[in-house]
Coordinates of C-alpha atoms in Angstrom, one line a residue:
X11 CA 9.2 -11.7 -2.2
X12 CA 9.0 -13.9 1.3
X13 CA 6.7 -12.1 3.5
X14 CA 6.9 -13.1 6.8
X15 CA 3.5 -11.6 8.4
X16 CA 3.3 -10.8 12.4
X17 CA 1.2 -13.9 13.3
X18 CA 3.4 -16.4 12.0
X19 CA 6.7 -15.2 14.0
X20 CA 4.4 -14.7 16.9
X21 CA 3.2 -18.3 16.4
X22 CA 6.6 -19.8 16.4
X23 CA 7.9 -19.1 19.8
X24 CA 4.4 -20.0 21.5
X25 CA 6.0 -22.7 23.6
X26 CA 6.6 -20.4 26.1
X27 CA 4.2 -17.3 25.7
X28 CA 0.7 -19.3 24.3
X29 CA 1.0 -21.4 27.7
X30 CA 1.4 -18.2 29.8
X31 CA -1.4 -16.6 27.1
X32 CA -3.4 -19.6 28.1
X33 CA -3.0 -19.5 31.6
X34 CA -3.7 -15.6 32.0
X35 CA -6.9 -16.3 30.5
X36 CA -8.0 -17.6 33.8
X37 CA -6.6 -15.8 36.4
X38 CA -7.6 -11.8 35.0
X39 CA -6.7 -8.3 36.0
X40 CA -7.8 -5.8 37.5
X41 CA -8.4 -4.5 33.6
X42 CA -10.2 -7.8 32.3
X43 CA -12.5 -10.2 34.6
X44 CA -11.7 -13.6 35.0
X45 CA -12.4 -15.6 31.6
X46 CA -13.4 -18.8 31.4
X47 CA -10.3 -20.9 30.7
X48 CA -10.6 -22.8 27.6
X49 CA -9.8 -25.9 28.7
X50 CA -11.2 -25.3 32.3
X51 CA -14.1 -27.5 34.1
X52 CA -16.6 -25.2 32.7
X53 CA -15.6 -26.3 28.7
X54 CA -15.4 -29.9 30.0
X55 CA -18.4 -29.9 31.9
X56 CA -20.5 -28.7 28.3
X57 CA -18.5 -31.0 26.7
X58 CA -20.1 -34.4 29.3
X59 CA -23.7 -32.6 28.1
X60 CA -23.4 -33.5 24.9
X61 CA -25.4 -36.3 23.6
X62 CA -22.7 -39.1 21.7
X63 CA -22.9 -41.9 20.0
X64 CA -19.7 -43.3 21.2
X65 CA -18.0 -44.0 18.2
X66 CA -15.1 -42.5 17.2
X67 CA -13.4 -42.0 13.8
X68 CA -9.7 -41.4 13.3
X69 CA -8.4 -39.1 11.0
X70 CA -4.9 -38.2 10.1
X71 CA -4.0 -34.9 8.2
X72 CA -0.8 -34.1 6.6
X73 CA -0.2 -30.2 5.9
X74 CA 2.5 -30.2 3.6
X75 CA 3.7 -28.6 0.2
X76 CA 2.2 -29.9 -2.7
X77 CA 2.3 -29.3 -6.6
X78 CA -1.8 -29.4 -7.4
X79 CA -3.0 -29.8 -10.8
X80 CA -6.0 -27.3 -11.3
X81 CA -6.9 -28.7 -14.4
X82 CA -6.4 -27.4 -17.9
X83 CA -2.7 -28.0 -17.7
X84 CA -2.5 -25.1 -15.1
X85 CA 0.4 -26.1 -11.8
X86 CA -0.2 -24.4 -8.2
X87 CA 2.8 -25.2 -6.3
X88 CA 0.7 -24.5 -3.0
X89 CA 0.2 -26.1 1.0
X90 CA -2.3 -28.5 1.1
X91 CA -3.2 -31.6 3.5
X92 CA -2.6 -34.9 2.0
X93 CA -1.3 -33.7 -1.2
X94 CA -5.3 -32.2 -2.6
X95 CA -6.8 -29.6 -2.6
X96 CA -9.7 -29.4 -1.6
X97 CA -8.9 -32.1 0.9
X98 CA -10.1 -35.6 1.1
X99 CA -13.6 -35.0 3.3
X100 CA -14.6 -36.0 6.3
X101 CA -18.1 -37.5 6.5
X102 CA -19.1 -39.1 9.9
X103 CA -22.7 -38.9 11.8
X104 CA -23.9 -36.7 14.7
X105 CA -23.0 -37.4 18.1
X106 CA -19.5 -39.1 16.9
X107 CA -16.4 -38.1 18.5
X108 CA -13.8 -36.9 15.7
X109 CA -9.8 -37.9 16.5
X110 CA -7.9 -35.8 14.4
X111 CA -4.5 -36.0 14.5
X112 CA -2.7 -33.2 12.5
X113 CA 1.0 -33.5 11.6
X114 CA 2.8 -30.2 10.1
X115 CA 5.1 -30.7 7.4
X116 CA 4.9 -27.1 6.0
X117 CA 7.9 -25.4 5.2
X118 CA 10.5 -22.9 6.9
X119 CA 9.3 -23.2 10.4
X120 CA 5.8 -22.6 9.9
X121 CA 3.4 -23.1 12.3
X122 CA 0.0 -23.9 11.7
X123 CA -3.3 -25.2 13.0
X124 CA -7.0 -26.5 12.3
X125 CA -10.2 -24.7 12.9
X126 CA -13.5 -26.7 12.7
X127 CA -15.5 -24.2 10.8
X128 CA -19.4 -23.6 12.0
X129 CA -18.9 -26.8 14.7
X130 CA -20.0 -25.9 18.5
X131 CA -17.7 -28.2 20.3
X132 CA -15.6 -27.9 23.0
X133 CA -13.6 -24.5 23.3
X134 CA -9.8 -26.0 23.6
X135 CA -10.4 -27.8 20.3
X136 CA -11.2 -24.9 18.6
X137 CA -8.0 -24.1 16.7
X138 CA -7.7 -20.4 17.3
X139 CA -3.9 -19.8 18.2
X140 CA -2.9 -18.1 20.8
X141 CA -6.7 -18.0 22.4
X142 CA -7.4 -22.1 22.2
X143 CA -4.2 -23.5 22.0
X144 CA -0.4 -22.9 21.0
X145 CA 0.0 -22.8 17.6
X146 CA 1.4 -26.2 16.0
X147 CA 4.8 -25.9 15.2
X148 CA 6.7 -27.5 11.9
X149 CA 7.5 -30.9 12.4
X150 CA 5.2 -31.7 15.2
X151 CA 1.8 -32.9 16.1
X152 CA -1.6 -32.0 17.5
X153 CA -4.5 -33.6 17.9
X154 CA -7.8 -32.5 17.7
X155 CA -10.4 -34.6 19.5
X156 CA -14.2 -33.7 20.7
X157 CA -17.8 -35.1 19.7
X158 CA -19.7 -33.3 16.8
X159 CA -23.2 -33.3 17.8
X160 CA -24.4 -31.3 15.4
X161 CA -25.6 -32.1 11.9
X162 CA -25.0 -29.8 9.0
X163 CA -22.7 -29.0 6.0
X164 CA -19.2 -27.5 7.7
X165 CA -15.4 -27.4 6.8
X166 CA -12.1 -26.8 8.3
X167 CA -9.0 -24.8 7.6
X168 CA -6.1 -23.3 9.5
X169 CA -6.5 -20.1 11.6
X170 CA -3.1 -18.8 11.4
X171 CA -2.0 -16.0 9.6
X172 CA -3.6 -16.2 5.8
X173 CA -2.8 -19.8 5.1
X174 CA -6.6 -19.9 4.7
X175 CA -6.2 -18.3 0.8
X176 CA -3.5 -21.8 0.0
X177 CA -4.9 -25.3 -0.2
X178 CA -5.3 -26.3 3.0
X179 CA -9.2 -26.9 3.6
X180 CA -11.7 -29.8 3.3
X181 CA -15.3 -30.5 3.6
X182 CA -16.6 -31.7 7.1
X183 CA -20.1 -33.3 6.6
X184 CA -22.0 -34.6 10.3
X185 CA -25.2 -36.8 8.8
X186 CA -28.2 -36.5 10.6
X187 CA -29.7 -40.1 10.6
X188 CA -33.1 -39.1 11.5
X189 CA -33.3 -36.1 8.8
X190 CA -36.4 -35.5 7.5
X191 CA -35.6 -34.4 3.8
X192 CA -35.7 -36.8 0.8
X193 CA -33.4 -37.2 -2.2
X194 CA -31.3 -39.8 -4.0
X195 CA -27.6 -38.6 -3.9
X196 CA -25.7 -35.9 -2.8
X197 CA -22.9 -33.5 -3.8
X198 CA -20.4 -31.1 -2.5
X199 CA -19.4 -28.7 -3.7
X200 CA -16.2 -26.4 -2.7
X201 CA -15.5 -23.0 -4.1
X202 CA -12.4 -21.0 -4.2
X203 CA -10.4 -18.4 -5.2
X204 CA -7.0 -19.4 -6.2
X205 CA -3.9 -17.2 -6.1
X206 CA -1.2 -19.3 -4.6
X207 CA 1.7 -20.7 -6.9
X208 CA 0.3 -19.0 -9.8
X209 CA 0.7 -15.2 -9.4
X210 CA 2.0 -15.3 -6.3
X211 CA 1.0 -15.9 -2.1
X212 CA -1.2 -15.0 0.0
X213 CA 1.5 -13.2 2.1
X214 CA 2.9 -11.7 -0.9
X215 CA -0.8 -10.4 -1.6
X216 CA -1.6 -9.3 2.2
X217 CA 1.9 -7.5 1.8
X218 CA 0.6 -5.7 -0.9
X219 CA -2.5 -4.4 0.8
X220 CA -1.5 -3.3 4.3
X221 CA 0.2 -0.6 1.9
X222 CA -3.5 0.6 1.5
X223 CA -4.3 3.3 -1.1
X224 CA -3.3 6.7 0.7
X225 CA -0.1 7.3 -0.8
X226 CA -1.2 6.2 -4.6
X227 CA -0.9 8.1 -7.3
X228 CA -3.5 7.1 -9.6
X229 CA -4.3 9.6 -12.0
X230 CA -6.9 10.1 -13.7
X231 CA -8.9 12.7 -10.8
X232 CA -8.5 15.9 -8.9
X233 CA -9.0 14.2 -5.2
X234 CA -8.5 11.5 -3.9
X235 CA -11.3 11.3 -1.1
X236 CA -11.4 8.6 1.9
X237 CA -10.6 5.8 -0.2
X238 CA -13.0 4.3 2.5
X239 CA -14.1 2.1 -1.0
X240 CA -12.5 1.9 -3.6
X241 CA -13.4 5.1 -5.4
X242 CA -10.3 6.2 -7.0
X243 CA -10.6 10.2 -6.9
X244 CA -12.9 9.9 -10.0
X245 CA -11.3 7.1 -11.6
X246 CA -13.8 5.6 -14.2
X247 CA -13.8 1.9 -13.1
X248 CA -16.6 0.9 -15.2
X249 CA -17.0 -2.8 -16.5
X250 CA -15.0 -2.1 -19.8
X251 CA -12.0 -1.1 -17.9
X252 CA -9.3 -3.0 -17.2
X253 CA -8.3 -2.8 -13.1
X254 CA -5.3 -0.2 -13.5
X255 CA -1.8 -1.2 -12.4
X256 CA 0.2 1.5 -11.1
X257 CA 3.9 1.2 -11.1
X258 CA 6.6 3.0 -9.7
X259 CA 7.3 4.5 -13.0
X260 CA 4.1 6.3 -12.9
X261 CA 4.6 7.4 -9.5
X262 CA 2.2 4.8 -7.8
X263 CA 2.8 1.7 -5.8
X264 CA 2.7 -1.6 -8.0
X265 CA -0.6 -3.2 -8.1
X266 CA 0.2 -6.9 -8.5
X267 CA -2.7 -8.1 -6.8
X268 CA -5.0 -5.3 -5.2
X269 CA -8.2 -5.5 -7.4
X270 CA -10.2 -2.0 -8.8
X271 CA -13.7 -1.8 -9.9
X272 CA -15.2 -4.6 -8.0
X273 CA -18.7 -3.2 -7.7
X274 CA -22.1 -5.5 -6.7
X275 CA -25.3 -4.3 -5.7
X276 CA -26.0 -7.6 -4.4
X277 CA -23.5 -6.6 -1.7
X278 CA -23.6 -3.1 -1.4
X279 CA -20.9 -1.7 -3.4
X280 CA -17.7 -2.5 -3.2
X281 CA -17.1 -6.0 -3.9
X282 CA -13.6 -7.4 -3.4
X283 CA -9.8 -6.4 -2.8
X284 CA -8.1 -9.4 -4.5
X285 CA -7.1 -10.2 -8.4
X286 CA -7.6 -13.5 -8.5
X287 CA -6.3 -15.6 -11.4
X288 CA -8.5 -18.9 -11.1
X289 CA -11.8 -19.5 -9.3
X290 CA -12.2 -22.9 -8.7
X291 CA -15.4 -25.2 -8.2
X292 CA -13.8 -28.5 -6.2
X293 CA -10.3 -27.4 -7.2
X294 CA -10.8 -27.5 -10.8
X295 CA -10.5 -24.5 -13.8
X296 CA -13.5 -23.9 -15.6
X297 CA -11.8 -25.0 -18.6
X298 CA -11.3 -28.9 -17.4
X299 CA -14.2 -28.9 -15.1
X300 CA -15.1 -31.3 -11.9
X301 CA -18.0 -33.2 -13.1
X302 CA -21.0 -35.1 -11.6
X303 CA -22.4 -37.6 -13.4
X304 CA -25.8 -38.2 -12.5
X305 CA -29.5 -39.3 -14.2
X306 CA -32.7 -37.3 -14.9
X307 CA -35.3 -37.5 -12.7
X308 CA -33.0 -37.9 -9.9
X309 CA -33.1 -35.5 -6.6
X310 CA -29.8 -34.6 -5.8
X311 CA -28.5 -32.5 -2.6
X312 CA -25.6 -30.2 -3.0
X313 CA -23.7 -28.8 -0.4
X314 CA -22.0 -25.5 -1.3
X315 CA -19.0 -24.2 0.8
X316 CA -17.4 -21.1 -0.3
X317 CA -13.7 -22.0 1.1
X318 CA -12.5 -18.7 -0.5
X319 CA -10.4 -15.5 0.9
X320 CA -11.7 -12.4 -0.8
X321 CA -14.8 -13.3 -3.1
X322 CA -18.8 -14.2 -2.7
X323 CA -20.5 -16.1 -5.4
X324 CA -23.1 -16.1 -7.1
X325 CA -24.2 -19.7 -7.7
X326 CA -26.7 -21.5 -10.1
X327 CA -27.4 -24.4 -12.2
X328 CA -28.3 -23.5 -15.4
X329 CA -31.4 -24.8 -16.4
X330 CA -32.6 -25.8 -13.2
X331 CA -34.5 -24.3 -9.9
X332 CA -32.9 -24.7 -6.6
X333 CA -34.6 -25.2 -2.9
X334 CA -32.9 -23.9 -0.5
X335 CA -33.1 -26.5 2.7
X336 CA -30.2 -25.0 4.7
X337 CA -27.9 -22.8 5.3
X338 CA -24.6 -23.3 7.7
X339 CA -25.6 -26.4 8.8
X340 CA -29.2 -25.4 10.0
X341 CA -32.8 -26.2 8.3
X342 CA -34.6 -23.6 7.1
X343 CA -38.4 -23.3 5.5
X344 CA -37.9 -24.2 1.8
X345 CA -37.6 -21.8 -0.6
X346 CA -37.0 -22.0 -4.2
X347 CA -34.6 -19.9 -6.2
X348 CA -32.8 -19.6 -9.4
X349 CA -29.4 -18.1 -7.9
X350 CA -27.5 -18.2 -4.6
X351 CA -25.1 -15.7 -3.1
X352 CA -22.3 -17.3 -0.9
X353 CA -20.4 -15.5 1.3
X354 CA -16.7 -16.9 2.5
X355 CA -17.1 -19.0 5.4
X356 CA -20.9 -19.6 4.8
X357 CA -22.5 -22.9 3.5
X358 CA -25.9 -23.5 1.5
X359 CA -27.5 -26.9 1.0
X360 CA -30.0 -27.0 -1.6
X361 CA -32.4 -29.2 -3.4
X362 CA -32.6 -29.8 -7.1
X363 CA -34.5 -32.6 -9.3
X364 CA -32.0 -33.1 -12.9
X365 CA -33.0 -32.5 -15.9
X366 CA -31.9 -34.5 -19.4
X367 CA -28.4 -32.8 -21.0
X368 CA -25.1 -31.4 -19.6
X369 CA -25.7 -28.4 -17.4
X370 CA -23.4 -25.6 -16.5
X371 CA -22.8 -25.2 -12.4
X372 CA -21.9 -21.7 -12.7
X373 CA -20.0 -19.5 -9.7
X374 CA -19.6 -15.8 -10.3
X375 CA -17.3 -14.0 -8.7
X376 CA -19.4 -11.5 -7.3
X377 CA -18.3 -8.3 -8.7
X378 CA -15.1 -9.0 -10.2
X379 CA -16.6 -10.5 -13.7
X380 CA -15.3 -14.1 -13.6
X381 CA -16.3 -17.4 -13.0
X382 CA -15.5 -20.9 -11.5
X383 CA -17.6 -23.4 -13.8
X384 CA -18.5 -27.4 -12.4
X385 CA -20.4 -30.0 -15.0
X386 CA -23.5 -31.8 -14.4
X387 CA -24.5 -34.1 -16.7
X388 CA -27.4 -36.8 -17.3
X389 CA -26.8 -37.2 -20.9
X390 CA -24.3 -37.7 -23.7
X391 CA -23.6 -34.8 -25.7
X392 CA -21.6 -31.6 -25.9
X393 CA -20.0 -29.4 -23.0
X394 CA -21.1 -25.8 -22.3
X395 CA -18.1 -23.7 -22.7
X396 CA -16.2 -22.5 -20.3
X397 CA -17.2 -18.8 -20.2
X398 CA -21.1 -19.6 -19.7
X399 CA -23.3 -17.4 -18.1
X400 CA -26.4 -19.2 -17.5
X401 CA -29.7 -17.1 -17.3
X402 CA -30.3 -18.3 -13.8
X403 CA -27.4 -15.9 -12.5
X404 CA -30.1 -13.1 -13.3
X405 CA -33.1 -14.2 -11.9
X406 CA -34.5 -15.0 -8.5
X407 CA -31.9 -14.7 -5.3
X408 CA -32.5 -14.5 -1.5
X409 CA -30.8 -13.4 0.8
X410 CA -29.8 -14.6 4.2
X411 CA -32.3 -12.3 5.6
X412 CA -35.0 -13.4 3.7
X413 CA -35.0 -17.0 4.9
X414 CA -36.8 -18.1 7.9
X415 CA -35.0 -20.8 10.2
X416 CA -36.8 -24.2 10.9
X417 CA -39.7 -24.4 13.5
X418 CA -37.8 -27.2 15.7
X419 CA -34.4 -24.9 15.2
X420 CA -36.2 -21.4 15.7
X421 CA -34.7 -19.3 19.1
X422 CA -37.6 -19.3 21.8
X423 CA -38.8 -16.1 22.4
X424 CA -36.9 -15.1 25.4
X425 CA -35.3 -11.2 27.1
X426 CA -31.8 -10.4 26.0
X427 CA -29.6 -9.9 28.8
X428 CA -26.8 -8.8 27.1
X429 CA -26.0 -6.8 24.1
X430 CA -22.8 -6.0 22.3
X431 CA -22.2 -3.1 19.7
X432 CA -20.1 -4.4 17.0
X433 CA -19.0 -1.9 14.5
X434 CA -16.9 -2.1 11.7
X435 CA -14.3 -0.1 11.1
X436 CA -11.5 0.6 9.0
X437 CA -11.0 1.2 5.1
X438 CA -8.8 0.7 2.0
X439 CA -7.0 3.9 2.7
X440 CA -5.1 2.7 5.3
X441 CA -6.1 -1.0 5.3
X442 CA -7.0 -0.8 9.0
X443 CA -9.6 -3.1 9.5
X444 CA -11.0 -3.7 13.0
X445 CA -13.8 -4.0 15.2
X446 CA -14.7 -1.0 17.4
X447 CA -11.7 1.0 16.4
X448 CA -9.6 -1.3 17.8
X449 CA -7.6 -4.1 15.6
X450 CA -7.6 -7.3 17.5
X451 CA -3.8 -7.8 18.9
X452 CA -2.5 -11.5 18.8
X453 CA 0.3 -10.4 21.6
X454 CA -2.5 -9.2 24.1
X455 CA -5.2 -11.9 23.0
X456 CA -7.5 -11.4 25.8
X457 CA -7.8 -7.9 25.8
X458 CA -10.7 -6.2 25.6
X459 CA -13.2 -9.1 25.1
X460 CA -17.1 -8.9 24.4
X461 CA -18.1 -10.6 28.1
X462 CA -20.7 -12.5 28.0
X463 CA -22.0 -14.9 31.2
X464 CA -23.3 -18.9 30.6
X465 CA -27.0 -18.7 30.2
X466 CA -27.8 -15.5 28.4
X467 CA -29.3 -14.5 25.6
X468 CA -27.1 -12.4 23.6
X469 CA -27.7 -9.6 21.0
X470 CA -24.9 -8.8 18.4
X471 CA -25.8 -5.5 16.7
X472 CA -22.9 -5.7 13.8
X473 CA -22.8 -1.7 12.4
X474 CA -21.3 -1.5 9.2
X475 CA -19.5 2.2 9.2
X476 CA -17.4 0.9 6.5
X477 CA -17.8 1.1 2.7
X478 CA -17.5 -2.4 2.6
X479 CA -19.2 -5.9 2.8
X480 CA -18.1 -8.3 5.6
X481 CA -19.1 -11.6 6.3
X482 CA -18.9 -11.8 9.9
X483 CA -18.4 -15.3 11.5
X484 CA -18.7 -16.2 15.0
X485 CA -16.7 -19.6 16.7
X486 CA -18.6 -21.9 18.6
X487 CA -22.3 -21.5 18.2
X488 CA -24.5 -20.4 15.5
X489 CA -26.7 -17.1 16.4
X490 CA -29.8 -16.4 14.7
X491 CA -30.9 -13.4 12.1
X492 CA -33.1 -10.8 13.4
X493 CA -36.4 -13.0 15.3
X494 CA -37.2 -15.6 13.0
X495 CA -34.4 -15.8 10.8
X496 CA -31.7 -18.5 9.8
X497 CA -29.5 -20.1 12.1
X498 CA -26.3 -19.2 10.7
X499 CA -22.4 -19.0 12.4
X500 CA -21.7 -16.7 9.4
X501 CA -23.5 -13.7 7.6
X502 CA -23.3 -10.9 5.0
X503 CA -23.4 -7.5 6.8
X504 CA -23.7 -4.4 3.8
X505 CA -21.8 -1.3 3.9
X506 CA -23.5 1.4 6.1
X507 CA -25.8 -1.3 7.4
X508 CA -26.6 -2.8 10.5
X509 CA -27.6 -6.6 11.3
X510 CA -28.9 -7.7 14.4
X511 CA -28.1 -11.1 15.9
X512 CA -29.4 -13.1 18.6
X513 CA -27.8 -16.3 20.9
X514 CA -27.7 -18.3 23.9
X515 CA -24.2 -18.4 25.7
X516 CA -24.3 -22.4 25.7
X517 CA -20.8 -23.1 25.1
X518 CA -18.4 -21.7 27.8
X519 CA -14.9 -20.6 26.7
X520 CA -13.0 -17.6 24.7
X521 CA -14.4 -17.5 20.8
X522 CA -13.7 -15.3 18.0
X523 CA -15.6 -13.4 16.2
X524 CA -14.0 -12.2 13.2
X525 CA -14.6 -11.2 9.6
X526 CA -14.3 -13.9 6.8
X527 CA -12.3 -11.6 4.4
X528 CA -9.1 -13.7 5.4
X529 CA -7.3 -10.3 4.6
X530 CA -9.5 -8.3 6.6
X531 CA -9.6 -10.7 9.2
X532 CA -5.6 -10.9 9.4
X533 CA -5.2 -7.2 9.7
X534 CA -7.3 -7.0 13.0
X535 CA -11.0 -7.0 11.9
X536 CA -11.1 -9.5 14.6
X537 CA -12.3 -9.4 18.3
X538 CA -13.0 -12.1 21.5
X539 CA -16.6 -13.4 22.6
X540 CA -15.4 -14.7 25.9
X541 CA -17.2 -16.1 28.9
X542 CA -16.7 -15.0 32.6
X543 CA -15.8 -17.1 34.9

């Protein structure tokens, strides 16, 4: 089927209605105070602050169809910029000024655009259609332009609709020349869930789930509850059983893609709402694996992204240790682990010193019992398989919230002067996602916005209500865990939990704040952080 979601019809007439979206921004209502335009003096006035080298590196990026070889003789006829996916990276230093000009080649009228995951820069360059900008339309051009003054491990991907789930994303890496840590090569490493071209798209998968579970006919139980989770009226959805697939036949709806049985503890629960076919570690099938060639002895820095739509990982190295040294671009005080757990949208960069042999770089799909599989090897000799399950994946694993941020990144003690309930709402039931109760509306993009004034220290209190993970990510600055926790621009908030968050309103404009479940996020679990004018 060709599903033609909301967004992407709403996107393609935005000559007209993102300027006046734009221009509203700035002028309020009686309803809404005045916002700080993102393109006003207040965005340009931040943007002079910032300390530049300048130099400035030119990029160009082609978003395009493309047939992408996965590896293992398995063809995704997906999007993707330049013809790769995961795209070529873009490595420059802190304080450059990035020049990024965008052309859109994508099919059948579709617009798109390019958000600069984790980056605090300057509000108009922020990708977010209609809120930032008007949403590139097929066949034309944009350009992205503003200095990235702040080191770390980030990507980008588009922010319309869920073109996030094809190919189009890439590593963005900002060096810190003065950084402190110590090692003799680096790595990064991309991870993905892959749907598109192979069982279907994205749309064709979001199409499924707005459907929800309320009308199902499952079987197998005498209720059918909430379907808050994904507790099927006493469906056993233990790890022996297949997910179901209902079809119409059996008096359910079809079940292409919706996934059953995803359960973590890690997480909380529920784990996942998407069958994937392929998870990928730098676009590659366990089966034909990307490999880094390296030598014992050596210290080697990896830089994990999880670019994916519906799935956290669990990473590790089989036979090795890993220090954590930061996560989302920010330092934090080492700590030393045997497994990860990744979040979409977040990053981790960790520390490891090789061993002799060929080693297993093992991502679990949280939950969903399947695994995207990269090689490292120091030595001649035979391949793990493909299936591995290295004992690391059992053994010791932080959490975000058990990390502490760097001293000389560490928030200064200082009063909150504003704070902002942000609860989660929704379920699988219905598949109404949302913030508050209210699912974010692309027509009326500035309505009712999370104020907050240039200056403040801000508290985010996310309250789960839902029986669901969601990693919640916020544009344009990075907030901190809790008192002494990580810096982060993206965190893990469990089912009938609540996280607390703190940051300084530093970067004028109109941000979203949004969870990274690019199916939960398109449905409305989305909401603006916008500063008054």
């Amino acid at each position: 089927m060709n599903s033609i979601n909301r967004r992407s019809v709403l996107f393609a007439g935005l000559g007209v209605a993102g300027a006046g979206a734009l221009a509203a921004c700035s002028s309020g209502s009686s309803a809404t105070p005045a916002l700080v335009n993102p393109s006003g003096s207040a965005v340009a006035a931040t943007e002079k602050k910032r300390k530049g080298t300048g130099r400035t590196q030119k990029v160009t990026l082609t978003a395009a169809p493309a047939m992408l070889d996965l590896g293992g003789g398995v063809m995704a006829k997906s999007w993707a910029f330049s013809g790769q996916a995961p795209g070529k990276e873009i490595r420059l230093s802190a304080g450059d000024i990035l020049a990024t000009e965008l052309s859109n080649q994508l099919p059948d009228k579709t617009a798109t655009s390019i958000h600069w995951h984790g980056i605090a820069m300057r509000n108009d360059m922020d990708g977010v259609p209609p809120v930032t900008q008007q949403a590139v339309r097929a066949g034309a051009n944009f350009t992205y332009r503003f200095i990235a003054d702040a080191p770390g491990t980030y990507f980008f991907h588009p922010h319309v609709g869920v073109q996030l789930d094809r190919g189009l994303y890439a590593p963005l890496i900002v060096e810190d020349p003065k950084a402190p840590l110590s090692y003799d090569d680096e790595w990064v490493v991309v991870l993905d869930d892959w749907v598109d071209g192979v069982t279907g798209t994205p749309d064709e998968v979001l199409a499924e789930l707005r459907q929800g579970m309320g009308g199902m006919n499952m079987g197998g139980g005498s209720g059918s509850g909430g379907h808050e989770g994904h507790d099927m009226g006493g469906m056993d959805m233990g790890d022996d059983s297949p997910s179901p697939s209902a079809s119409p036949s059996s008096g359910g709806m079809s079940m292409k893609f919706m996934l059953m049985g995803a359960e973590s503890d890690l997480l909380g629960g529920d784990a996942g709402d998407v069958k994937y076919p392929y998870h990928l570690v730098n676009g590659r099938v366990p089966a034909d694996p990307a490999v880094y060639q390296g030598k014992p002895g050596r210290r080697i820095r990896l830089r994990i992204i999880n670019a994916g739509g519906d799935t956290a990982y669990r990473v590790a190295l089989g036979g090795h240790q890993l220090t954590i040294t930061h996560t989302d671009g920010f330092p934090v005080e080492h700590q030393k682990v045997d497994a990860l757990l990744v979040g979409m949208g977040e990053r981790y960069d960790v520390l490891v010193t090789l061993e002799d042999g060929a080693f297993p770089l093992v991502a679990l799909a949280e939950g969903k019992d399947a695994t995207g599989m990269a090689l490292v090897r120091t030595a001649s000799g035979g391949a793990p398989k493909a299936t591995v399950r290295p004992k690391e994946l059992n053994g010791k694993i932080l959490t975000a919230s058990e990390l502490r941020a760097a001293g000389d990144v560490r928030l200064p003690s200082k009063k909150v002067d504003r704070v902002h309930r942000v609860e989660l709402t929704g379920g699988m039931d219905k598949y109404n996602w949302a913030i508050n109760g209210k699912a974010y509306d692309m027509a009326d993009p500035t309505a009712n916005p999370l104020t907050v004034e240039e200056g403040q220290r801000v508290r985010l209190d996310f309250v789960n209500s839902t029986e669901m993970w969601h990693p919640m990510h916020l544009h344009g600055h990075t907030y901190q865990l809790g008192d002494s926790g990580p810096r982060k621009d993206n965190a893990i908030v469990l089912p009938r939990k609540k996280l607390s968050v703190i940051f300084d309103a530093d970067n004028p404009g109109q941000w979203m704040l949004h969870c990274h479940n690019a199916y939960h996020g398109e449905v409305g679990m989305m909401a603006l952080v916008a500063y008054q004018g």
